[in-house]
CSV table of C-alpha atoms in Angstrom, one decimal:
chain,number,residue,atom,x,y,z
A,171,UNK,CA,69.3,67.3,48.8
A,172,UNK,CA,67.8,64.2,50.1
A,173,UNK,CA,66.9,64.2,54.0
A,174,UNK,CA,68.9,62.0,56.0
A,175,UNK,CA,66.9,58.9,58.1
A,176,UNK,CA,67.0,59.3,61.6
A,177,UNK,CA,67.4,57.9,64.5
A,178,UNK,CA,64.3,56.4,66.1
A,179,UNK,CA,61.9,58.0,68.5
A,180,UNK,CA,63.7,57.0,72.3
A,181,UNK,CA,62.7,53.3,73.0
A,182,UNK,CA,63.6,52.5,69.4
A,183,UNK,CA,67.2,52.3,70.1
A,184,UNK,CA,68.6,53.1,66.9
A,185,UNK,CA,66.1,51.8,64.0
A,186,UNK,CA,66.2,54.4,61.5
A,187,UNK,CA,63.0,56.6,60.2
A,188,UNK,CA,61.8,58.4,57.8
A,189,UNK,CA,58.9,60.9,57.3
A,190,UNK,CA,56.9,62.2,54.1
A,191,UNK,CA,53.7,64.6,53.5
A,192,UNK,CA,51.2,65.1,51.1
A,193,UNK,CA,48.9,67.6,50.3
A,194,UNK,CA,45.6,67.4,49.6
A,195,UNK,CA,43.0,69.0,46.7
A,196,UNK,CA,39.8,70.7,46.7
A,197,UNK,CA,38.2,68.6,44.0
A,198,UNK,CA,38.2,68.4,40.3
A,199,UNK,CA,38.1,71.1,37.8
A,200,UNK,CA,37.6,69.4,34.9
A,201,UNK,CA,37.1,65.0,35.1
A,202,UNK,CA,36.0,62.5,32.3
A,203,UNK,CA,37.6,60.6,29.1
A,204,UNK,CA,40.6,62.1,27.2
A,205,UNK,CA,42.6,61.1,24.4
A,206,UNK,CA,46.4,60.1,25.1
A,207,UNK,CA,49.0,61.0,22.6
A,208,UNK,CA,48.3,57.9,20.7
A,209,UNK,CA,44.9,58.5,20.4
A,210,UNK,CA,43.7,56.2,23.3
A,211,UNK,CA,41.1,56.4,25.8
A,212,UNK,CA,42.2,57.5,29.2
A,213,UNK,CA,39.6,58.8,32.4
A,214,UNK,CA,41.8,62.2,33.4
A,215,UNK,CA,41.3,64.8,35.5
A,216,UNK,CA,42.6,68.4,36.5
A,217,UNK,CA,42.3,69.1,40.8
A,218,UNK,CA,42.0,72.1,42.1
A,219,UNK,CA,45.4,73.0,44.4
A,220,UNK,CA,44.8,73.4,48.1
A,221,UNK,CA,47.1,74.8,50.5
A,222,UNK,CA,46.5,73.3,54.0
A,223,UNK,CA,45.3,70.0,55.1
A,224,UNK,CA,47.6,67.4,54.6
A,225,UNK,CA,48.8,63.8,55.5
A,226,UNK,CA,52.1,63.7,57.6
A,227,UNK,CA,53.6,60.2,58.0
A,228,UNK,CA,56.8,58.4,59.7
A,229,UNK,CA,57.7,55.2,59.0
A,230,UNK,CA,60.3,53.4,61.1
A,231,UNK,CA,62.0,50.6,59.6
A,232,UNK,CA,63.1,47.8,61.5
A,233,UNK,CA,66.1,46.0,59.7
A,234,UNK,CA,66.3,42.0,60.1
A,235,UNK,CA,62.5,41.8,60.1
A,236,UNK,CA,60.3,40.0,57.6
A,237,UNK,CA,59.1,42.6,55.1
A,238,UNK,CA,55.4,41.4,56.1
A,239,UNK,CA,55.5,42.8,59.4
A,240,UNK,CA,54.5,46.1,58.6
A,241,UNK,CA,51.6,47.7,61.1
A,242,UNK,CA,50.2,51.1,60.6
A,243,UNK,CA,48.3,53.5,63.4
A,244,UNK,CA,45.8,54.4,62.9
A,245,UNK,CA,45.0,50.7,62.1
A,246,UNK,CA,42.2,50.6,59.4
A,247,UNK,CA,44.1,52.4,56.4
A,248,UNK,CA,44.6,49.7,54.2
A,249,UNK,CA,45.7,51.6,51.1
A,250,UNK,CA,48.4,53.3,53.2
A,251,UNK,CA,49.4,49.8,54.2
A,252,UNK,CA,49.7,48.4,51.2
A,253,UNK,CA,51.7,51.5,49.7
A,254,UNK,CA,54.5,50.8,52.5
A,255,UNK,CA,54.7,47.3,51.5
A,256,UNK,CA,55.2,48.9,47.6
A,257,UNK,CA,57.4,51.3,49.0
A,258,UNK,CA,59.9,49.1,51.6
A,259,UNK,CA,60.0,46.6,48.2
A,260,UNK,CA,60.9,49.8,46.0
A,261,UNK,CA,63.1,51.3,47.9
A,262,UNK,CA,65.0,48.4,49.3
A,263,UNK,CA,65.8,47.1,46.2
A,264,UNK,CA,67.3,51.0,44.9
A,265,UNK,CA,69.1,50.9,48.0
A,266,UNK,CA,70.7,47.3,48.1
A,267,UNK,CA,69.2,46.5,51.0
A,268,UNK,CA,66.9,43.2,52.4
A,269,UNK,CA,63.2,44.9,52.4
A,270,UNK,CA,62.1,44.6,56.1
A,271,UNK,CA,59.3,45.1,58.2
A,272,UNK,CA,58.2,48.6,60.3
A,273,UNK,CA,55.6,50.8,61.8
A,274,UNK,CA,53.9,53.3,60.2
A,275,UNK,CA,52.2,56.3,61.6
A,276,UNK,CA,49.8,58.3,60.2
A,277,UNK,CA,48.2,62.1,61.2
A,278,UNK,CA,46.6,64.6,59.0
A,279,UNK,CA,43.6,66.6,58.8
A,280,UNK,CA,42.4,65.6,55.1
A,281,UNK,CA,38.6,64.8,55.2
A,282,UNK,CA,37.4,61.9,54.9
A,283,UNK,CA,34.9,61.3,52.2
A,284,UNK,CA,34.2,64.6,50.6
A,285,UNK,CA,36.3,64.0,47.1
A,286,UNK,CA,39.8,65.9,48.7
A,287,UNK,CA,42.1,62.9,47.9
A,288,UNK,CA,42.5,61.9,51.6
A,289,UNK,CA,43.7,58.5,50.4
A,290,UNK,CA,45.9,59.6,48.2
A,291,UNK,CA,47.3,61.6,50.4
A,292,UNK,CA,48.0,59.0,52.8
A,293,UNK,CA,49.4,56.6,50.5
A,294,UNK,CA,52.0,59.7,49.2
A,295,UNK,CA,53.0,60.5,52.3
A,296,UNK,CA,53.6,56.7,53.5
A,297,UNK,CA,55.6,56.3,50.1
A,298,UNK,CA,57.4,59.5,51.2
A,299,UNK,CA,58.0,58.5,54.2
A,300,UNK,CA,59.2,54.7,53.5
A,301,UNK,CA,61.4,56.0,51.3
A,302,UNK,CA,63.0,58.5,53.1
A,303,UNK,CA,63.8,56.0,56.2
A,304,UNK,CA,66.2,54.9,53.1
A,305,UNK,CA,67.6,57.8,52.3
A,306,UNK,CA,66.0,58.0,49.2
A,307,UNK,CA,63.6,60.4,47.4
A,308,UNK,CA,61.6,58.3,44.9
A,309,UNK,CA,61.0,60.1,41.6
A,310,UNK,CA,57.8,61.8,41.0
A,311,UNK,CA,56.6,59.1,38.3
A,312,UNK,CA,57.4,56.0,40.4
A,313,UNK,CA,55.6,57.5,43.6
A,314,UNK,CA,52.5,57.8,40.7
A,315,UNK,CA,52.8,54.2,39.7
A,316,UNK,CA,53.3,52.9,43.2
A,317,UNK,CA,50.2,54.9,44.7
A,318,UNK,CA,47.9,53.6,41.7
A,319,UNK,CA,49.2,50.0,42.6
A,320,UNK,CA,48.3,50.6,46.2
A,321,UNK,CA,44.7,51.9,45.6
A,322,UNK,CA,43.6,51.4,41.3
A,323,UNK,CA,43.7,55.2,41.1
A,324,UNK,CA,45.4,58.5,42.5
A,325,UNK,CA,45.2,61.9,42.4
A,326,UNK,CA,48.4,63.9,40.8
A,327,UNK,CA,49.3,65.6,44.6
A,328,UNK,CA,53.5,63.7,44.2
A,329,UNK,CA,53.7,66.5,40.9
A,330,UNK,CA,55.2,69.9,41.6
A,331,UNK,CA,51.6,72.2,41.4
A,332,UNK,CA,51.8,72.8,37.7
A,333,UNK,CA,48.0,72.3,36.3
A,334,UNK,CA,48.1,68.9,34.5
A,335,UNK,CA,45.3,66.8,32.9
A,336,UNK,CA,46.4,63.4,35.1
A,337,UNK,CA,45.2,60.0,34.0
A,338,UNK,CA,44.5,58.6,37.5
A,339,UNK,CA,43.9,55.2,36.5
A,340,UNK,CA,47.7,54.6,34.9
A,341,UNK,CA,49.5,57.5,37.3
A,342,UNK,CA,50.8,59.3,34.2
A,343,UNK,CA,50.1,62.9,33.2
A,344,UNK,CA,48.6,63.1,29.6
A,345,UNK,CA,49.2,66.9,29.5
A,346,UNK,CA,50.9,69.6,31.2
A,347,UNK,CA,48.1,72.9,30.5
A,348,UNK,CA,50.7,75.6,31.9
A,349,UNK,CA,52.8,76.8,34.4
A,350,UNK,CA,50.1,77.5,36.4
A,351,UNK,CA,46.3,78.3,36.9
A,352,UNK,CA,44.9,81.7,37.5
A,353,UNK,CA,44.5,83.0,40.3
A,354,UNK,CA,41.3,82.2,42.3
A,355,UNK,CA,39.2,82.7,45.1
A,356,UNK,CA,36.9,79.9,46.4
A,357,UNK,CA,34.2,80.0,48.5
A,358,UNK,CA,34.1,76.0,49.6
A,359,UNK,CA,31.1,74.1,51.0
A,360,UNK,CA,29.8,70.9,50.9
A,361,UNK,CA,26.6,69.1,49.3
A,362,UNK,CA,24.6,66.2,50.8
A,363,UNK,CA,24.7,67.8,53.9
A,364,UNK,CA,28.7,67.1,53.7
A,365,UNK,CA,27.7,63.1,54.5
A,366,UNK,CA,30.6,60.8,52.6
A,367,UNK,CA,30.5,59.4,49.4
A,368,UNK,CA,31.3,55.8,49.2
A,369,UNK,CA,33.1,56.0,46.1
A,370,UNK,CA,33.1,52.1,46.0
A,371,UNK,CA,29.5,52.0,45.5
A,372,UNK,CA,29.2,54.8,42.1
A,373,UNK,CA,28.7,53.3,38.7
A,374,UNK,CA,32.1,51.7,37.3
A,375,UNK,CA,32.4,53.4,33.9
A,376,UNK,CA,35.6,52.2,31.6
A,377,UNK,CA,36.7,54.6,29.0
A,378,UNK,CA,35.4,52.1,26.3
A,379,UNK,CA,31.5,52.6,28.2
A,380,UNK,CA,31.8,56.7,27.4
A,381,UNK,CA,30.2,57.4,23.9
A,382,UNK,CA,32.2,59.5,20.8
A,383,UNK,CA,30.1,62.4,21.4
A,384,UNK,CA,30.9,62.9,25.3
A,385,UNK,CA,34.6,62.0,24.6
A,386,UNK,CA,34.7,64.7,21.9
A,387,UNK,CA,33.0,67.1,24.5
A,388,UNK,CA,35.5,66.3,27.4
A,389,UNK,CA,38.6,67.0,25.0
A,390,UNK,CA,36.5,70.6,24.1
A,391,UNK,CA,36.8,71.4,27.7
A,392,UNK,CA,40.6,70.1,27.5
A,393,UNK,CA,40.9,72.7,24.6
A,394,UNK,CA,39.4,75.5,26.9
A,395,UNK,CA,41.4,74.7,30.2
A,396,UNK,CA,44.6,75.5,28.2
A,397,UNK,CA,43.2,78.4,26.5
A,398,UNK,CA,42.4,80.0,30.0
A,399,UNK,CA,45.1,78.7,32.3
A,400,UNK,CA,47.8,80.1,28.8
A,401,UNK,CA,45.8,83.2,28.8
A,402,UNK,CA,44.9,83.4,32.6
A,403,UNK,CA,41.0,83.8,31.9
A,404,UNK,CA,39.4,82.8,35.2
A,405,UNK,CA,35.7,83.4,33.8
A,406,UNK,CA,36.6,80.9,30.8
A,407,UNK,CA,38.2,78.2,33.5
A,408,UNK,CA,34.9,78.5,35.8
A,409,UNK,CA,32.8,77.8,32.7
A,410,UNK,CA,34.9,74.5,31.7
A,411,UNK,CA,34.8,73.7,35.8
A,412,UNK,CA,30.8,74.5,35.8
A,413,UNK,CA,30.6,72.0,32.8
A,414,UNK,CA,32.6,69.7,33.9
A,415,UNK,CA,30.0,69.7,37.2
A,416,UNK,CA,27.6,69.4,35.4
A,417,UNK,CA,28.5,66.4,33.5
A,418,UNK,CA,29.5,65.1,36.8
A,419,UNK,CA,25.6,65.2,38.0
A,420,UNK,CA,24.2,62.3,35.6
A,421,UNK,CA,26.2,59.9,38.6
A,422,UNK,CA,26.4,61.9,41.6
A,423,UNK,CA,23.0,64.1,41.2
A,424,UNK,CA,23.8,66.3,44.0
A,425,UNK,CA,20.2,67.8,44.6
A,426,UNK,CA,21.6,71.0,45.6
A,427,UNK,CA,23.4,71.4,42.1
A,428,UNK,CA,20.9,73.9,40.4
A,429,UNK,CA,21.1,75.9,43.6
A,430,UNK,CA,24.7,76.0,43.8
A,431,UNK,CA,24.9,77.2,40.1
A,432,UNK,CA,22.4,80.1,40.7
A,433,UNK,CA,24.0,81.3,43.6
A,434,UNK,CA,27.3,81.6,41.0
A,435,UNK,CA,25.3,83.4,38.9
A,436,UNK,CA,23.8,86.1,41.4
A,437,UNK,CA,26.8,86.7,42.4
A,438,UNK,CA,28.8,87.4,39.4
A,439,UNK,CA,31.5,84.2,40.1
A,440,UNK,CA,33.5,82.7,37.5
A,441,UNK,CA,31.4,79.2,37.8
A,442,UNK,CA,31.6,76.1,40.1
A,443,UNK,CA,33.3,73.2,40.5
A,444,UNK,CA,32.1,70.1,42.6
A,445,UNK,CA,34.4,66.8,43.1
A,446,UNK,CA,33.5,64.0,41.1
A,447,UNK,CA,34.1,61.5,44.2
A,448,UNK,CA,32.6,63.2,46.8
A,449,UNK,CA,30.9,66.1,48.5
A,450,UNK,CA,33.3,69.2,48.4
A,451,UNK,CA,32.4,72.3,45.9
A,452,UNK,CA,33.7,75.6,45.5
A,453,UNK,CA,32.3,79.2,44.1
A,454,UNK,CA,35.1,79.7,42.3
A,455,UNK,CA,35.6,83.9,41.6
A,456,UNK,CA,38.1,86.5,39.8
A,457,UNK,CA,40.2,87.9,42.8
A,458,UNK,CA,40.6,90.7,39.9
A,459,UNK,CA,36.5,91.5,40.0
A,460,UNK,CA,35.4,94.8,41.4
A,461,UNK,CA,33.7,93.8,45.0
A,462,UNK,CA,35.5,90.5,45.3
A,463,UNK,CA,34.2,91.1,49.6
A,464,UNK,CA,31.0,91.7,48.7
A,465,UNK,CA,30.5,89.1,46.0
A,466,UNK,CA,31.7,86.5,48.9
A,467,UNK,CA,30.0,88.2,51.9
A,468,UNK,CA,27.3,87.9,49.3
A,469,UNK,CA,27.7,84.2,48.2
A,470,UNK,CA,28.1,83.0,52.1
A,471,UNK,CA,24.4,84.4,52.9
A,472,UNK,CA,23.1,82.9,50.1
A,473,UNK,CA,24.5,79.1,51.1
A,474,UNK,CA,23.3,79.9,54.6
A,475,UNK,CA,20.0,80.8,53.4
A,476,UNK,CA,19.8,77.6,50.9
A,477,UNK,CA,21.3,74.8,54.0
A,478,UNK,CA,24.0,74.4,52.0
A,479,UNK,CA,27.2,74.4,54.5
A,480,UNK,CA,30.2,76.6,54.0
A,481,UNK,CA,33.4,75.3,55.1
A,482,UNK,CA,36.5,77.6,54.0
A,483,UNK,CA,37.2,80.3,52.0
A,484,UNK,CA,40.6,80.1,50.7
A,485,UNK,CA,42.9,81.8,47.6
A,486,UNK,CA,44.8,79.6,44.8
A,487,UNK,CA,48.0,81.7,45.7
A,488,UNK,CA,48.9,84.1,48.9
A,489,UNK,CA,48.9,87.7,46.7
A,490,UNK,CA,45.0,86.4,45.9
A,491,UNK,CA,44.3,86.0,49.9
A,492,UNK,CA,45.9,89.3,50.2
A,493,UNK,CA,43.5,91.1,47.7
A,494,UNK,CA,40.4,89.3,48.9
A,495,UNK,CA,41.2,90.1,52.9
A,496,UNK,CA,43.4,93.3,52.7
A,497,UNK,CA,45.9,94.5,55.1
A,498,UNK,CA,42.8,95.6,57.8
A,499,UNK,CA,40.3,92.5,57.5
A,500,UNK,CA,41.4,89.0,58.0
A,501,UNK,CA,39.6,85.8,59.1
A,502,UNK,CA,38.0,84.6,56.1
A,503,UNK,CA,40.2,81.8,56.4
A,504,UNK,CA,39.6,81.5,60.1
A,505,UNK,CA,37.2,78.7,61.6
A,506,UNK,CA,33.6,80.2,62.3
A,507,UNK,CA,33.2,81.7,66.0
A,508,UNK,CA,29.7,81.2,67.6
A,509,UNK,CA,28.6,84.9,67.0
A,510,UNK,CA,29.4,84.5,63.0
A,511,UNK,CA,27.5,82.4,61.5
A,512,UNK,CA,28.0,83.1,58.3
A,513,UNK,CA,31.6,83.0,58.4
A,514,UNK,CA,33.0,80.0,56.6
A,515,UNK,CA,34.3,77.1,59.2
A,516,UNK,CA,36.8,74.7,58.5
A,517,UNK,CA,36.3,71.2,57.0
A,518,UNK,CA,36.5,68.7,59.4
A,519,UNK,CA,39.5,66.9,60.7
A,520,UNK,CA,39.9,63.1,60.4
């Protein structure tokens, strides 16, 4: 059932509103040049799920008003503004109405900069939200195409979970791998010292720059990602994410990479994966594995003892948190107190 606008906040008489959220991702498992079902070149990607941090918007929508005057708070988020222009034109024009102009407001506590899809997460939750001051709930594929208009490429948070390789470039999924991925446990942290990438600066690569051999290596690790997610093999998923890092390193050349990867190994995880925009990574481990605690206690010292930052600790699906903290220990997920410094603290809030 769709949501009903409503009224305005008091002093906005009765100007409708609507509100939307987004979630965010903890960076890519698998990123590079695919084949479409028509045997095109297409950059895709797989995220990895993350339950938490998110973008929460409200739009209200002032009737009678040119469909330019749209202002957003914070001011600054350009993508998002553009997005509620899309979306007001969108969703004006489903609902018979004159597009008009609004406010939009913006909270959330995505990080900026690390490779989480903060922007895309913004720009869903504005399309949400525009939408919803409508009375409308836009379908999943025209949410994709309007965020790709509003900022050249997105991240596949509008879709419903499921693991899908997602051309981010076009907003259309090139393959759904399964129902879902196996269960993991992740050990975040962050390379570079956590600084922001300024994705705008990386090399631009099109698909028609990426060589037969690499593209023929990408759709390998396609062929593994289905094979584990069908098959729920979390040690055959963190060796396509760990390749698909390491492919990653010939733009970003995260100095700590080589590091990173031995801790994995010491420590018996599945593998790594890193974003391929930005500065998040994960330990990613087999909540099945005898001394899943110890492996992470175990992991955490040994980022603390290379400078590389932990920031959360967090399981793919709530039955995984529940092995991995057990009914008597909680807190892995918690921020770090003063007296644990080991423990892993949250990423940082916009």
């Amino acid at each position: 059932m769709i949501p009903a606008a409503r009224p305005a906040a008091p002093g906005a008489g009765d100007l409708p509103i609507g509100t939307g959220y987004a979630p965010c991702h903890h960076g890519e498992i698998l990123q590079g040049v695919f084949l479409d079902g028509d045997g095109r070149r297409c950059a895709g990607l797989v995220t990895l799920p993350m339950a938490g941090p998110g973008s929460h918007a409200e739009f209200v929508r002032r009737p009678g008003t040119a469909s330019e005057a749209l202002t957003v708070v914070p001011a600054g988020r350009t993508k998002a503004a553009r997005a509620a222009a899309l979306a007001v034109a969108e969703s004006a024009e489903r609902a018979g109405e004159r597009p008009c102009g609004g406010e939009l407001r913006l909270t959330g506590d995505v990080p900026v900069g690390l490779g989480m899809g903060s922007s895309t997460s913004d720009v869903i939750a504005t399309v949400r939200a525009v939408a919803n001051s409508y009375g409308l709930r836009l379908p999943a594929d025209t949410v994709a195409r309007l965020a790709v208009r509003a900022e050249l490429a997105c991240d596949p948070l509008m879709l419903d979970g499921r693991p899908v390789l997602f051309a981010q470039r076009e907003g259309r999924v090139l393959e759904v791998l399964g129902p879902a991925l196996p269960p993991l446990v992740v050990v975040g942290c962050t390379l570079g010292g956590g600084a922001p990438v300024d994705t705008l600066s990386l090399p631009v690569h099109t698909p028609a720059d990426v060589d037969a051999d690499q593209v023929r290596a990408f759709e390998r690790l396609r062929t593994l990602l289905r094979r584990a997610v069908a098959t729920g093999d979390v040690q055959l998923l963190g060796e396509v994410a760990t390749a698909s890092a390491s492919l990653g390193q010939r733009v970003l050349g995260h100095p700590e990479f080589e590091a990173l990867t031995g801790i994995a190994r010491r420590v018996g995880a599945a593998g790594v994966q890193i974003a391929h925009s930005g500065a998040v990574a994960g330990v990613l481990f087999d909540p099945a594995a005898p001394g899943l605690r110890h492996r992470v206690r175990s992991c955490l010292r040994a980022l603390d003892a290379h400078g590389i930052p932990a920031t959360r600790t967090f399981a793919t699906l709530t039955t995984t948190k529940e092995i991995l903290n057990g009914p008597a220990h909680r807190g892995v997920d918690r921020p770090a107190g003063p007296d644990t410094p080991r423990r892993p603290a949250r990423l940082p809030a916009l």
